[in-house]
Short mmCIF file of C-alpha atoms in Angstrom, two decimals:
data_model
loop_
_atom_site.label_atom_id
_atom_site.label_comp_id
_atom_site.label_asym_id
_atom_site.label_seq_id
_atom_site.Cartn_x
_atom_site.Cartn_y
_atom_site.Cartn_z
CA MET A 1 88.80 81.04 105.11
CA GLN A 2 92.53 79.37 105.47
CA LYS A 3 93.77 81.74 108.23
CA THR A 4 90.46 80.71 110.48
CA ILE A 5 90.76 76.97 110.03
CA ASP A 6 94.48 77.20 110.26
CA PRO A 7 96.00 80.80 111.47
CA GLY A 8 99.71 79.31 112.20
CA PRO A 9 101.35 80.29 108.36
CA ALA A 10 99.74 84.11 108.96
CA GLN A 11 100.51 84.40 112.25
CA ALA A 12 104.45 83.02 111.35
CA LEU A 13 104.62 85.60 108.28
CA LEU A 14 103.18 88.03 111.07
CA ALA A 15 105.99 87.27 113.34
CA GLY A 16 108.25 87.00 110.69
CA VAL A 17 108.53 90.80 110.32
CA GLY A 18 108.52 91.76 114.15
CA LEU A 19 104.68 92.19 114.41
CA PRO A 20 102.59 90.18 116.75
CA VAL A 21 100.90 87.33 115.90
CA TRP A 22 97.58 88.23 117.43
CA LEU A 23 97.28 90.63 115.09
CA ILE A 24 95.36 87.73 112.56
CA TRP A 25 91.94 88.52 114.55
CA PRO A 26 91.38 91.19 113.45
CA ALA A 27 92.37 91.06 110.17
CA LEU A 28 89.99 88.06 110.13
CA ALA A 29 86.97 90.42 111.34
CA PHE A 30 88.19 93.37 108.94
CA ASN A 31 88.24 91.01 106.27
CA ALA A 32 85.09 88.92 107.00
CA LEU A 33 83.25 93.09 107.54
CA ALA A 34 84.68 94.27 104.11
CA ALA A 35 82.97 91.06 102.63
CA GLY A 36 79.93 91.39 104.05
CA LEU A 37 79.78 95.53 102.69
CA LEU A 38 81.21 93.77 99.12
CA VAL A 39 77.69 91.61 99.27
CA ALA A 40 75.59 93.91 100.24
CA GLY A 41 77.29 96.55 97.73
CA ARG A 42 77.13 99.25 100.65
CA PHE A 43 80.02 101.73 100.87
CA LEU A 44 81.91 100.37 98.08
CA LYS A 45 83.95 103.69 97.11
CA PRO A 46 85.52 104.21 100.77
CA LEU A 47 85.56 100.26 101.18
CA GLY A 48 87.44 99.68 97.59
CA ARG A 49 89.77 102.08 98.29
CA LEU A 50 90.65 100.77 102.28
CA LEU A 51 90.48 96.95 100.44
CA ALA A 52 92.73 98.52 97.64
CA ALA A 53 95.16 99.84 100.88
CA TYR A 54 94.43 96.84 103.10
CA CYS A 55 96.09 94.71 99.61
CA LEU A 56 99.22 96.35 99.52
CA LEU A 57 99.57 96.86 102.62
CA THR A 58 99.23 92.95 103.28
CA SER A 59 101.38 92.28 100.64
CA VAL A 60 104.56 93.21 102.07
CA PHE A 61 104.18 90.17 104.19
CA HIS A 62 104.22 87.59 100.97
CA PHE A 63 107.46 89.84 99.36
CA VAL A 64 109.75 86.14 100.30
CA PRO A 65 111.90 86.42 96.47
CA SER A 66 113.69 83.02 97.42
CA ASP A 67 109.59 81.06 97.44
CA PRO A 68 107.41 81.29 94.33
CA TRP A 69 104.23 80.41 96.02
CA GLN A 70 105.19 83.82 98.04
CA MET A 71 105.58 85.92 95.21
CA SER A 72 102.69 84.69 93.01
CA ILE A 73 100.72 85.79 96.54
CA MET A 74 102.31 89.05 96.80
CA ILE A 75 101.12 89.72 93.28
CA LYS A 76 98.19 88.34 94.11
CA ASN A 77 97.19 91.34 96.12
CA TRP A 78 98.59 93.77 93.61
CA ALA A 79 96.02 92.67 91.11
CA VAL A 80 92.90 92.21 93.39
CA ALA A 81 93.85 95.74 95.10
CA GLY A 82 93.79 97.19 91.47
CA GLY A 83 90.17 95.49 91.10
CA CYS A 84 89.39 97.48 94.28
CA LEU A 85 90.40 100.63 92.92
CA ILE A 86 88.65 100.33 89.92
CA LEU A 87 85.21 99.06 92.35
CA SER A 88 86.23 102.68 93.50
CA ALA A 89 86.07 104.65 90.68
CA LEU A 90 82.69 103.15 88.86
CA THR A 91 81.03 103.63 92.02
CA CYS A 92 78.75 106.51 92.29
CA HIS A 93 78.03 106.67 95.81
#
C-alpha cells in the first residue's frame, strides 16, 4: 500500500541499483495479484515458491548496512520468504 500512495522511496531504491523506476508498477500489480490468490487459497504451492523468490530478490534492494531501517526490512523479507516456503511445502495441491 505504501508504494501505491508514495512510490518515490521505492523508485529511489530501484534507481539506486541502476534499474528503471517504472518497475515499481509491475511489482505492485504482482503484489496485488499474489495477495488476491493467497486470500482465495488458489495456487498456493507455486505461489508460495514464487513469493519466496520475490521476497529474497527484493531483499537485495534493502541491503543498506548504514541504514538500520532498510536492514530490518531486508531481514523481514527473509522471514516472509521462509513463511512462504512453509506454505508451499505444507500445501497439498
